[in-house]
Coordinates of C-alpha atoms in Angstrom, one line a residue:
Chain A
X1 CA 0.0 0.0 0.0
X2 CA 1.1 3.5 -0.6
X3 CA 2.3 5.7 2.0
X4 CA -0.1 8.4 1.2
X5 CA -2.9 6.1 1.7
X6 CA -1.5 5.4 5.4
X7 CA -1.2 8.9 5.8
X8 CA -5.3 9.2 4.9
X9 CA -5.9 6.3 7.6
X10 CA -3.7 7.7 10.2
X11 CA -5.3 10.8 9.5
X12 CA -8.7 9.3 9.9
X13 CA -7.9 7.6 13.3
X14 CA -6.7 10.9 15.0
X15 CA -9.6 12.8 13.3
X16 CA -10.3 16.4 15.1
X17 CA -8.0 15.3 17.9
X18 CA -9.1 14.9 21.8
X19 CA -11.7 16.7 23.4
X20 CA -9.9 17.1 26.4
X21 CA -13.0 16.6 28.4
X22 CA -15.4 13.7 29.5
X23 CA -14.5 12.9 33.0
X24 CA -16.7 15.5 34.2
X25 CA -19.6 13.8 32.9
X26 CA -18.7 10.3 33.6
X27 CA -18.1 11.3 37.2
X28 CA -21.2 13.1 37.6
X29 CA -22.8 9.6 36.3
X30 CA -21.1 7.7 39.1
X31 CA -21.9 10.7 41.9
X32 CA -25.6 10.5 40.7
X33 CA -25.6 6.7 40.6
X34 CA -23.9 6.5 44.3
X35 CA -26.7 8.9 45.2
X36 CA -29.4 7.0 44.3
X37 CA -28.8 3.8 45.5
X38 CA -30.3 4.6 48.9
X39 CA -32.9 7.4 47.5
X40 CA -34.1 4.2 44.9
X41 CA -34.5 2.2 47.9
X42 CA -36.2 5.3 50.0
X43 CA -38.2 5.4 46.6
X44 CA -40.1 2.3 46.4
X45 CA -40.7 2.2 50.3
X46 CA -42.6 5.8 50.0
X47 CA -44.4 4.0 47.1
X48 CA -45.1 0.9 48.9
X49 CA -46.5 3.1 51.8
X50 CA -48.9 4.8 49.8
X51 CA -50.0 2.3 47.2
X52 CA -53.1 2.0 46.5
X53 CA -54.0 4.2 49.2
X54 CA -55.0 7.4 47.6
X55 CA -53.5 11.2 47.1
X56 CA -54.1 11.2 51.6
X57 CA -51.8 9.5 51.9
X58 CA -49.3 11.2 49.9
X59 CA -49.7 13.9 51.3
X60 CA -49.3 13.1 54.7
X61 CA -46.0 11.4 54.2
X62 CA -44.9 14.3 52.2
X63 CA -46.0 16.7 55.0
X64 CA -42.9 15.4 57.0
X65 CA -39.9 17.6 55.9
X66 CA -38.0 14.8 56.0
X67 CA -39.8 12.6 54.1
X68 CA -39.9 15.6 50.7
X69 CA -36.4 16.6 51.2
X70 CA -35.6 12.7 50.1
X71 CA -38.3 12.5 47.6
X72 CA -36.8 16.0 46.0
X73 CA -33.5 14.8 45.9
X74 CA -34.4 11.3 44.3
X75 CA -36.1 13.1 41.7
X76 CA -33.6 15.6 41.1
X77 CA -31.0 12.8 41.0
X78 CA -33.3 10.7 38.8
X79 CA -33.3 13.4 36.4
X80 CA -30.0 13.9 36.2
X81 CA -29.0 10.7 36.1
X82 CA -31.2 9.6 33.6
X83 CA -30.1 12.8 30.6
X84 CA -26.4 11.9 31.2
X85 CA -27.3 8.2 30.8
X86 CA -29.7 8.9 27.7
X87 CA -27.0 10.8 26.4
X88 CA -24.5 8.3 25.8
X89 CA -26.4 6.4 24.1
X90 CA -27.8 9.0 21.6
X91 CA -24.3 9.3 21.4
X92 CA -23.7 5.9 20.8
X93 CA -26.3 5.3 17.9
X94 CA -27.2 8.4 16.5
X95 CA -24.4 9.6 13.8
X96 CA -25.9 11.7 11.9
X97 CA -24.3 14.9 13.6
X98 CA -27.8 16.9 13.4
X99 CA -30.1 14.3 14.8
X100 CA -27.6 13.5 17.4
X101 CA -27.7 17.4 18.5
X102 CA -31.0 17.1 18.0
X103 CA -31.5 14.2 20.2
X104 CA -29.3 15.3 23.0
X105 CA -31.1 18.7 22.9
X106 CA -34.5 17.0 23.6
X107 CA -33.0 14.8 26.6
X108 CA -31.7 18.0 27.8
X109 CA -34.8 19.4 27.9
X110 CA -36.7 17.2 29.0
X111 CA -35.0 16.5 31.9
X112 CA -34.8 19.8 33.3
X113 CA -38.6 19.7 32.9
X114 CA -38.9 16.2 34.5
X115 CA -36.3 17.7 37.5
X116 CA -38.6 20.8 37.6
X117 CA -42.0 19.3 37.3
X118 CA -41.5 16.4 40.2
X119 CA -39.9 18.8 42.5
X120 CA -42.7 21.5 42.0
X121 CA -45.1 18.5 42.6
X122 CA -43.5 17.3 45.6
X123 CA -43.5 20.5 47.7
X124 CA -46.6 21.5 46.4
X125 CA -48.2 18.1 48.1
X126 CA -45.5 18.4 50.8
X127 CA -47.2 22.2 51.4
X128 CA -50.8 21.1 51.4
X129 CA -52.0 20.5 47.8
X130 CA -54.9 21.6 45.9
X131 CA -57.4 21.3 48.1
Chain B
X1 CA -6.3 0.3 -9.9
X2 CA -9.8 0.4 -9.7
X3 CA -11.5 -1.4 -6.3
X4 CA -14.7 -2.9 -5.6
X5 CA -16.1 -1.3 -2.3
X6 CA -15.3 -3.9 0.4
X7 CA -18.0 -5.9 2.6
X8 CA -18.3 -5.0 5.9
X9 CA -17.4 -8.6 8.1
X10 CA -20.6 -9.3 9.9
X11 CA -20.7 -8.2 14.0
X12 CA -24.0 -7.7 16.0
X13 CA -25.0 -10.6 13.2
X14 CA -22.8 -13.5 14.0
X15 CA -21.2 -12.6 17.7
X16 CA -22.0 -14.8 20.4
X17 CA -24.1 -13.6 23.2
X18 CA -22.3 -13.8 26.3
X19 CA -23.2 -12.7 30.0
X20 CA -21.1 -9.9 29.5
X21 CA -22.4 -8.6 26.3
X22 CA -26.3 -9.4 28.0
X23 CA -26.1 -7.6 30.9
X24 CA -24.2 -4.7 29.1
X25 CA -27.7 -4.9 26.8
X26 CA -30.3 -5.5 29.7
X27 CA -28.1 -2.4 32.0
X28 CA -29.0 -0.4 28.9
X29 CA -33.1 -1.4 28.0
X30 CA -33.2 -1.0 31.5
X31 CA -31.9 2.3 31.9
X32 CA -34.2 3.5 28.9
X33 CA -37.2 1.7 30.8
X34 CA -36.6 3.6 34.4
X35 CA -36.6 6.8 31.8
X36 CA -40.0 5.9 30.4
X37 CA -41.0 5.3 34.3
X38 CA -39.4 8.3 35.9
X39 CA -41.5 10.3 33.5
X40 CA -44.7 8.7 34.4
X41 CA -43.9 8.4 37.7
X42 CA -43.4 12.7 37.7
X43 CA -46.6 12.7 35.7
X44 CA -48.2 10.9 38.5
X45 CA -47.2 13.3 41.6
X46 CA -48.1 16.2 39.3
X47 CA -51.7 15.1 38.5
X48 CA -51.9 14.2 42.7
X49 CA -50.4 17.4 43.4
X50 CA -53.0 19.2 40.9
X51 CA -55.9 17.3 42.5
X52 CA -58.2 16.9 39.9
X53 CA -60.2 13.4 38.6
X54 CA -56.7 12.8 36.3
X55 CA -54.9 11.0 39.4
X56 CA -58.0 8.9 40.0
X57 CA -57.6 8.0 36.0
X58 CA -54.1 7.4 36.4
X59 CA -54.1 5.0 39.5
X60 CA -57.1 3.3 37.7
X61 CA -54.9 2.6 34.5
X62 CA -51.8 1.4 36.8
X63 CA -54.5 -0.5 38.4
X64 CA -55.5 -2.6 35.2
X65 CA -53.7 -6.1 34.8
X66 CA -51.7 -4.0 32.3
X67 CA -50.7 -1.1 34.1
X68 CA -49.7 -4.1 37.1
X69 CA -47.5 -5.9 34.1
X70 CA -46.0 -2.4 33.2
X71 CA -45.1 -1.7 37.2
X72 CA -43.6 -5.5 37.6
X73 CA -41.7 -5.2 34.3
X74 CA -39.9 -1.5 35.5
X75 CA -39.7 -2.9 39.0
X76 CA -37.5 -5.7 37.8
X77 CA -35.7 -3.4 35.7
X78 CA -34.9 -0.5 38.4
X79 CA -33.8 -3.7 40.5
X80 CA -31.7 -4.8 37.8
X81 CA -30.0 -1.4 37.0
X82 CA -29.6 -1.1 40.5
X83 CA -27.8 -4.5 41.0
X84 CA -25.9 -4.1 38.1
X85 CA -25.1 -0.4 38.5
X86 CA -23.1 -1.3 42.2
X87 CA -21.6 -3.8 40.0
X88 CA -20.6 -1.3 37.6
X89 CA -19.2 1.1 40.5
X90 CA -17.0 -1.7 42.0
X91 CA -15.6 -1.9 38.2
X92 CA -15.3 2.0 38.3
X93 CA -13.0 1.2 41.6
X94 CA -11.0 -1.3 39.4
X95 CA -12.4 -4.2 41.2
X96 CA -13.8 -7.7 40.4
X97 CA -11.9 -7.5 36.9
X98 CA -10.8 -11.5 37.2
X99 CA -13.1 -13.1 34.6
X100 CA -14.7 -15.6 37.2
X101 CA -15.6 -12.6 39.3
X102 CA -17.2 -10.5 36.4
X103 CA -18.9 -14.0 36.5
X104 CA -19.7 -14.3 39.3
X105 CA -21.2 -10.3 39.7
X106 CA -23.2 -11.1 36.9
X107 CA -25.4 -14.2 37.9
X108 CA -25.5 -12.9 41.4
X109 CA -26.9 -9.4 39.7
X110 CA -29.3 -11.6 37.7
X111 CA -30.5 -13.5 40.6
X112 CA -30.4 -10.3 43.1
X113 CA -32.6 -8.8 41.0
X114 CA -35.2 -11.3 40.3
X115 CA -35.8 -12.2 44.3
X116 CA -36.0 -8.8 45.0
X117 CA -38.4 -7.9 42.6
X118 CA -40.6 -11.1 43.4
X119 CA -40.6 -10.0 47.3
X120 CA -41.4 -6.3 46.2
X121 CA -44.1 -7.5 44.8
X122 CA -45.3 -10.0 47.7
X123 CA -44.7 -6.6 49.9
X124 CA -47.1 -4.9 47.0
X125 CA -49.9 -7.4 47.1
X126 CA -50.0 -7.3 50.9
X127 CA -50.5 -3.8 51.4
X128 CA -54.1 -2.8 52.5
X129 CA -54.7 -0.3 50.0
X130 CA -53.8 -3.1 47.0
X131 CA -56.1 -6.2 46.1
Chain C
X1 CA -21.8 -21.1 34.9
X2 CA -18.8 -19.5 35.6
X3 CA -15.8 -18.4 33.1
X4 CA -12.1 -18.8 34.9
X5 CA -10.3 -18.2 32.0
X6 CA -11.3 -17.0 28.5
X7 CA -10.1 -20.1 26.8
X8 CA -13.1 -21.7 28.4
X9 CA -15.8 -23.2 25.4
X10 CA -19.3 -22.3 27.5
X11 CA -20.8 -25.9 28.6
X12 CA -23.8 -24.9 26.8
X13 CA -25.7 -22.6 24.5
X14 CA -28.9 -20.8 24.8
X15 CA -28.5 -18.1 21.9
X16 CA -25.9 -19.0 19.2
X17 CA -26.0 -15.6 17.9
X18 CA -28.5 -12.5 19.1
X19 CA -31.4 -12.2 17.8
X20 CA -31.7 -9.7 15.5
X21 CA -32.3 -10.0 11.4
X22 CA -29.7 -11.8 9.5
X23 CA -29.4 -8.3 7.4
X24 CA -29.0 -6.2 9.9
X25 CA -27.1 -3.3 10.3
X26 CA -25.0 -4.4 7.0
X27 CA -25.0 -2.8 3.7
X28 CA -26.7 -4.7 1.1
X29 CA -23.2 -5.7 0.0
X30 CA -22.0 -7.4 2.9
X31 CA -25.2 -9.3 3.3
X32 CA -24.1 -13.4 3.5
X33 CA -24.9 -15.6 1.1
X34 CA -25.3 -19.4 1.2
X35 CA -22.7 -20.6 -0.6
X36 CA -21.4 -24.1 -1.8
X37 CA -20.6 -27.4 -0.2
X38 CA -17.4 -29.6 -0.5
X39 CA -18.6 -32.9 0.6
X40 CA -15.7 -35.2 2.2
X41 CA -13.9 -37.5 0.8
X42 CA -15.6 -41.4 0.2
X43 CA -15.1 -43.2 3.4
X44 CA -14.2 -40.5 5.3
X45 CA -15.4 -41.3 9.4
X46 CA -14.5 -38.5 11.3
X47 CA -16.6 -35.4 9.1
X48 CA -17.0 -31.8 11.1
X49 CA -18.6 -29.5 9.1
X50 CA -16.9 -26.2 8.5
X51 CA -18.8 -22.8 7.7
X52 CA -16.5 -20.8 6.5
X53 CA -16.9 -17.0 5.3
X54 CA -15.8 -16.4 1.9
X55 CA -15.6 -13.4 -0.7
X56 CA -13.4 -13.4 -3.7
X57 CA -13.0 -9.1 -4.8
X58 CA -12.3 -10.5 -8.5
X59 CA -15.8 -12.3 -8.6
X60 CA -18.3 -12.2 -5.7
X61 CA -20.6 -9.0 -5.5
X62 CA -21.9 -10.4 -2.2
X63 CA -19.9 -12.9 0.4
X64 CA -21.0 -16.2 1.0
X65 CA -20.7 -19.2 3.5
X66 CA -19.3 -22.1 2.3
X67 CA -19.7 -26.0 4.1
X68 CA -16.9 -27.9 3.8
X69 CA -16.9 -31.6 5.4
X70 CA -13.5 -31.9 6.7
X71 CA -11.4 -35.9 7.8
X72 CA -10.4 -34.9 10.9
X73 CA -8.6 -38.2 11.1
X74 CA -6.4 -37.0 8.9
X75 CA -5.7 -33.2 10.3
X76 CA -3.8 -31.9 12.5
X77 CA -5.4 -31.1 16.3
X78 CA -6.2 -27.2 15.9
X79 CA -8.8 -25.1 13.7
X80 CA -5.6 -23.9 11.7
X81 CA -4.4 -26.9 10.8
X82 CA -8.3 -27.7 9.3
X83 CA -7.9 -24.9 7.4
X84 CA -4.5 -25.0 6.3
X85 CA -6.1 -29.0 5.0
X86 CA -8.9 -27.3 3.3
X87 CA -6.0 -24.6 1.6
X88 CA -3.8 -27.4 0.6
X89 CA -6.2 -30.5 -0.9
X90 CA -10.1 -29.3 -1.2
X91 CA -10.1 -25.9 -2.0
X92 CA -6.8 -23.7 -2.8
X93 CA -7.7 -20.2 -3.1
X94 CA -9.4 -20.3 0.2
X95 CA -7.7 -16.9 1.9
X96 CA -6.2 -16.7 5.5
X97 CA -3.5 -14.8 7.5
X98 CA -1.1 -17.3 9.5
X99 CA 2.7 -17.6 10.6
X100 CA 3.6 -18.9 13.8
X101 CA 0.8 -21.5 14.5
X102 CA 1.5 -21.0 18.2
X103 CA -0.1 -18.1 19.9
X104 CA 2.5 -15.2 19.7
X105 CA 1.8 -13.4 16.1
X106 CA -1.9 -12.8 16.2
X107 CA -1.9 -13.5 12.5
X108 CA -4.4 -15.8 12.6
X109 CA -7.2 -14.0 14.8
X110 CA -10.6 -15.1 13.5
X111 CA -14.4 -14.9 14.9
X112 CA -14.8 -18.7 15.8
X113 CA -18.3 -20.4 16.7
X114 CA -19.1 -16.5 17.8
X115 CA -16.3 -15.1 19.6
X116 CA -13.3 -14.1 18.8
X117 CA -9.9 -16.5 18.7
X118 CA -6.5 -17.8 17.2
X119 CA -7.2 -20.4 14.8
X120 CA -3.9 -21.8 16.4
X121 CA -4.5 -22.2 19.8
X122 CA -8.3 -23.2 19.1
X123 CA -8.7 -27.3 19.5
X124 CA -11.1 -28.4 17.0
X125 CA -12.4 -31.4 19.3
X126 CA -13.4 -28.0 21.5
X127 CA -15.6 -26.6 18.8
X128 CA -19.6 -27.7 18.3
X129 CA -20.3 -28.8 15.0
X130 CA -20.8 -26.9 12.5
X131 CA -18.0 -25.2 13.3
X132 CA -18.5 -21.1 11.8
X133 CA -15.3 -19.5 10.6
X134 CA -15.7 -16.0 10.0
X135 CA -12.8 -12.8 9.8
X136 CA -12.6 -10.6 12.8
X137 CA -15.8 -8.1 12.9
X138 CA -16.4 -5.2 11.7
X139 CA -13.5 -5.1 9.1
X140 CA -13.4 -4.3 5.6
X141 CA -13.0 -7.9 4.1
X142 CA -10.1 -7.8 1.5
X143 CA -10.5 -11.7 0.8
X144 CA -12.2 -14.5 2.5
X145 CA -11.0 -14.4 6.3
X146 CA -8.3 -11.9 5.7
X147 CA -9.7 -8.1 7.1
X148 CA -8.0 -4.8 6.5
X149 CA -7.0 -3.6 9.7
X150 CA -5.2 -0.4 9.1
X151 CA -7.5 1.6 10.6
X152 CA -7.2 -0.5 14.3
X153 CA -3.3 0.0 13.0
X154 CA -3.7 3.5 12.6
X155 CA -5.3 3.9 15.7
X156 CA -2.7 2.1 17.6
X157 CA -0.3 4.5 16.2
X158 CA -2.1 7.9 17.2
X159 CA -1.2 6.6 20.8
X160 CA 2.3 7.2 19.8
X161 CA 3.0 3.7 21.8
X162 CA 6.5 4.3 22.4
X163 CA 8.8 5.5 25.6
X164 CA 8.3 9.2 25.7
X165 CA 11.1 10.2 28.0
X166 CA 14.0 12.4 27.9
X167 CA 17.5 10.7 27.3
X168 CA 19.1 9.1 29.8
X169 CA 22.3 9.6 31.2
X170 CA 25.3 8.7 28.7
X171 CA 26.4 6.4 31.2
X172 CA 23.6 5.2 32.6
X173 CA 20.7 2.9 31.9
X174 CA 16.9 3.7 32.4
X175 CA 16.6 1.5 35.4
X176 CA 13.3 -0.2 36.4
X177 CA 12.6 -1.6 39.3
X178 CA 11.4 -5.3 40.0
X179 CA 7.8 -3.6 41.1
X180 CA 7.7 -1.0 38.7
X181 CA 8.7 -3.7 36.2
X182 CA 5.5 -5.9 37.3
X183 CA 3.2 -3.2 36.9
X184 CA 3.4 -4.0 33.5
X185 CA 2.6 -7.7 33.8
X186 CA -0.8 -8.7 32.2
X187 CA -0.3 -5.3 30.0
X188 CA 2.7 -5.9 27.9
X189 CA 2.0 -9.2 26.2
X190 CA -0.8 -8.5 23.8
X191 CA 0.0 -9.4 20.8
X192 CA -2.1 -6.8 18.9
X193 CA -4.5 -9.9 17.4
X194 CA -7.2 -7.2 17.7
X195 CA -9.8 -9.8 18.9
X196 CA -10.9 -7.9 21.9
X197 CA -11.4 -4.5 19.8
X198 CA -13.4 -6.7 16.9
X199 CA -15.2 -8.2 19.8
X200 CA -16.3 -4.6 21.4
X201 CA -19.9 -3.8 20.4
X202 CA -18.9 0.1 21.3
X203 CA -16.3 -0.3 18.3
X204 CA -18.9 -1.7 16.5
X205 CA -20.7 1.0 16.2
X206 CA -18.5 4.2 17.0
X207 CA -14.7 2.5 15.7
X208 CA -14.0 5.4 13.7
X209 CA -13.5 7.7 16.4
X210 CA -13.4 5.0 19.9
X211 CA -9.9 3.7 20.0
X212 CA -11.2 0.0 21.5
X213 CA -9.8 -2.4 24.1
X214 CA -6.4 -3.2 22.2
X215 CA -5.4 0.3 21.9
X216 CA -6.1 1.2 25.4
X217 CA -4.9 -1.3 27.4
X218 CA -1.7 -0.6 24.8
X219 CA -2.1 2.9 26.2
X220 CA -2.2 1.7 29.9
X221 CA 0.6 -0.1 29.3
X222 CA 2.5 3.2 28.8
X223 CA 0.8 5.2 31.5
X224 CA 2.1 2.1 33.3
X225 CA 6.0 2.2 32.9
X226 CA 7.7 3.8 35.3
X227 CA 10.3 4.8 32.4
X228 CA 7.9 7.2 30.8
X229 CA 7.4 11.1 31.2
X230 CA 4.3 11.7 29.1
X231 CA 1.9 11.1 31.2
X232 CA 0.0 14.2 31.7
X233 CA 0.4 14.4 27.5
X234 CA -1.2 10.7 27.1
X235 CA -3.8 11.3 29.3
X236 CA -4.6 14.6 27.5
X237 CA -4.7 12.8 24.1
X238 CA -6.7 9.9 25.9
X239 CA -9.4 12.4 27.5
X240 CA -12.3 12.3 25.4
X241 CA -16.2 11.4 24.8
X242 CA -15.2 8.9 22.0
X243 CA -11.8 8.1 22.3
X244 CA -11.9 6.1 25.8
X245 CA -15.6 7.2 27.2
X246 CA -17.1 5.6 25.1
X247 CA -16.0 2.2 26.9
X248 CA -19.0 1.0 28.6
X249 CA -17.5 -1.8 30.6
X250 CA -18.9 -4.5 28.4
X251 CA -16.2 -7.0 28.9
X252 CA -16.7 -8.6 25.7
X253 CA -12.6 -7.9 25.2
X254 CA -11.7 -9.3 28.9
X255 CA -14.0 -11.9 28.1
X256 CA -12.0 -13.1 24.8
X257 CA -8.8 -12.7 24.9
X258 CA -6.7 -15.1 23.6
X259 CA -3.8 -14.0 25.6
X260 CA -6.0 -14.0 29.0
X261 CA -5.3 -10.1 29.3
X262 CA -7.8 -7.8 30.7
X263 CA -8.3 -4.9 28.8
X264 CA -11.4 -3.6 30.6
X265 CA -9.5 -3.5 33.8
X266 CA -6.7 -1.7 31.9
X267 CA -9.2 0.9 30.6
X268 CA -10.5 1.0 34.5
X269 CA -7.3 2.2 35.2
X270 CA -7.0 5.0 32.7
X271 CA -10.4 6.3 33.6
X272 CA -9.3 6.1 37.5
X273 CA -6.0 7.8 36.4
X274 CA -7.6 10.5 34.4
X275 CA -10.3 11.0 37.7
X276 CA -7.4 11.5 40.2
X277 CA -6.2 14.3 38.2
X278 CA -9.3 16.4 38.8
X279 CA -9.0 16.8 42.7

């Protein structure tokens, strides 16, 4: 083979050169997933407690300070957690450079409303609801 | 010298699945299944903290022997991604890297989260407010 | 069941392949054809059958699978030496890399029953029948089982996998320790087969830009000498969403290496290296 052409593929493999970032969010994946191993757990008992048993319920349990500071943070850490992990893997499949910004865009958004909506939900039941 | 444009050798096609490569897969569907879920699951403290005849709607449809299939399908998957995630931070620690432990992590992730989710949902059923 | 050691055949099978469409994911020209059978000799006892990828550039628009019904009482004990009988007396233009037929060139790295191996080291009374022979994934196939690798080449070279370091005193050595020596145990002999990075499903779909499990745990095996003063440069060339990030601890490459090297653990490493720097 010619050496230009090995100069095209070595070209090729170094491409635009690093990016000189991506720990950042890979850590903030790991800090988000440490986080929510015991705010999963506190998760399904507060669902367990109320199931089936009506918005009452709810709504005493969130009435205890306590009790909505966890369920805040699980859902702030669920929504975080969940763009950077939907991120990768628009990363991952999506290639076509518009779609992909696209894509990511989206998860972006829609995961500041999901943070914003279930916290706004919680303290507004934590508070005394609609009556 | 004119060429033909190459094949591509075959991947995804002909690989072997492996326990590796399965739970890599089922850590992934999972993770886009707890998405789908955190998003109802906001949904479903917004409508209780708005109060009106949508939460009653919205229990009633998790209610249904389909909404019950949906809730034990994303229970076993936020077990699952739960399991596996604390596998995946032990990894992160560059731990359990011998192949009989990544081994072993895996069926005991497999296993993990199947018994929990079965004794969720034995928790589930026995709650007053469920029938 | 539990994997010890990568050369381990798994005791039995519940998927042979995943199941997705035959097609999938390929281009229309790298869909697999059936192709022909070479039937064994007349009185031959001992028949495996051999599936074996084939595409000739000078005549096939499309590859195929041929079947060839191999004596294995009169072949040698390893998948190499099957082929190598196939090469010499059924059919002679069939296309493979080899030299050393013992584990230490990589030549002869091949996707075996599924998963990735040296045809060399591979027992053939270890493989189910039929026995599928295809190249390493994920390559551009130049003939048969023989894959144009120059891009995992290339990619192995933007590493730059060579001692960085000032030069030594004129009369001195570069002196390594027994320890520091051992940190590079389980690191320094891959034998650049590429089966682990044609293995990786994140190469699979993002190899153009995500260096893959060879490369890395090459480029741990720098960050790993105690010789070498580029650290802070090789992590900064290493540092990116693509290049390592987009390992996603798989293990598909720990699980098949021929050489029993771990190059998820190595990658571990670099990511844990590249986290300490931060704070």
């Amino acid at each position: 083979m010619a050496g230009s052409d090995d100069r095209a593929v070595l070209r090729r493999a170094r491409g635009l050169g690093s990016a000189k970032s991506g720990v950042r969010h890979w850590w903030w994946q790991r800090v988000t997933a440490v986080a929510l191993v015991p705010l999963t757990v506190w998760m399904l008992v507060l669902l367990l407690a109320t199931a089936g048993e009506g918005r009452r319920a709810l709504m005493v349990w969130l009435g205890n300070p306590a009790v909505s500071v966890l369920t805040v943070m699980f859902v702030v850490m669920m929504a975080w957690h969940m763009v950077l992990g939907l991120t990768v893997i628009a990363e991952d499949y999506l290639h076509h450079e518009g779609v992909k910004f696209a894509a990511i865009t989206l998860i972006q958004v829609g995961g500041v409303i999901v943070g914003v909506a279930g916290v706004i939900s919680v303290l507004w039941l934590a508070l005394g609801g609609t009556q | 010298m004119t060429e033909r444009t190459r094949p591509r050798s075959p991947h995804v096609q002909i690989y072997r699945p492996q326990l590796t490569s399965v739970l890599s897969f089922t850590h992934r569907l999972s993770g886009i299944a707890l998405s789908v879920g955190g998003v109802i699951l906001v949904v479903w403290l917004l409508l209780a903290a708005a109060g009106g005849s949508a939460f009653g709607g919205l229990n009633a449809a998790l209610g249904s022997w389909f909404g019950r299939l949906l809730l034990f399908l994303w229970t076993f998957a936020l077990f699952f991604h739960l399991c596996n995630g604390i596998r995946h931070l032990f990894w992160d620690a560059v731990l359990g890297f011998e192949l009989a432990n990544i081994y072993r992590s895996g069926w005991l992730v497999v296993v993990a989260s199947t018994v929990l989710t079965v004794l969720t949902w034995v928790i589930a059923m026995s709650m007053p407010g469920v029938a | 069941m539990i994997i010890r050691r990568s050369e381990e055949q798994p005791r039995w099978t519940l998927l042979r392949r995943f199941p997705v469409p035959r097609g999938f994911h390929a281009a229309s020209r790298s869909r697999v054809q059936a192709g022909r059978e070479w039937p064994a000799p007349e009185g031959a006892g001992n028949v495996k059958r051999m599936q074996v990828y084939r595409y000739d550039p000078e005549g096939d628009e499309r590859p195929r699978v041929d079947t060839f019904h191999v004596d294995l009482d009169e072949c040698g004990p390893m998948l190499l030496d099957a082929l190598i009988k196939i090469k010499n007396q059924i059919d002679p233009t069939l296309t493979f890399r080899r030299s050393c037929r013992e584990g230490v060139c990589g030549s002869c790295a091949m996707n075996i029953n599924g998963t990735n191996w040296l045809a060399c080291t591979r027992a053939l009374d270890e493989l189910d029948d039929p026995v599928t022979v295809y190249p390493l994934n994920n390559l551009d196939v130049i003939k048969d089982l023989v894959g144009d690798q120059s891009h995992a080449f290339a990619q192995y070279a933007a590493i730059r996998p060579w001692l960085r370091a000032s030069p030594p005193p004129k009369d001195r050595e570069r002196l390594q320790s027994p320890e520091q020596r051992r940190e590079l145990d389980g690191y320094y002999e891959c034998i650049l087969c590429f089966c682990c990075t044609s293995g990786c499903p994140s190469h699979w779909w993002n190899g153009d830009r995500f260096l893959g499990p060879a490369v890395l745990l090459q480029a741990w095996r720098w960050l790993a000498d105690s010789r070498d003063e580029a650290t802070g440069e090789r992590l900064d060339e290493l540092e990116d969403p693509f290049r390592l990030y987009r390992c996603h601890t798989i293990l598909n490459c720990t699980r098949t290496c021929p050489k029993g090297l771990n190059p998820g653990k190595a990658i571990a490493e670099i990511k844990r290296k590249l986290l300490e720097r931060q704070g």
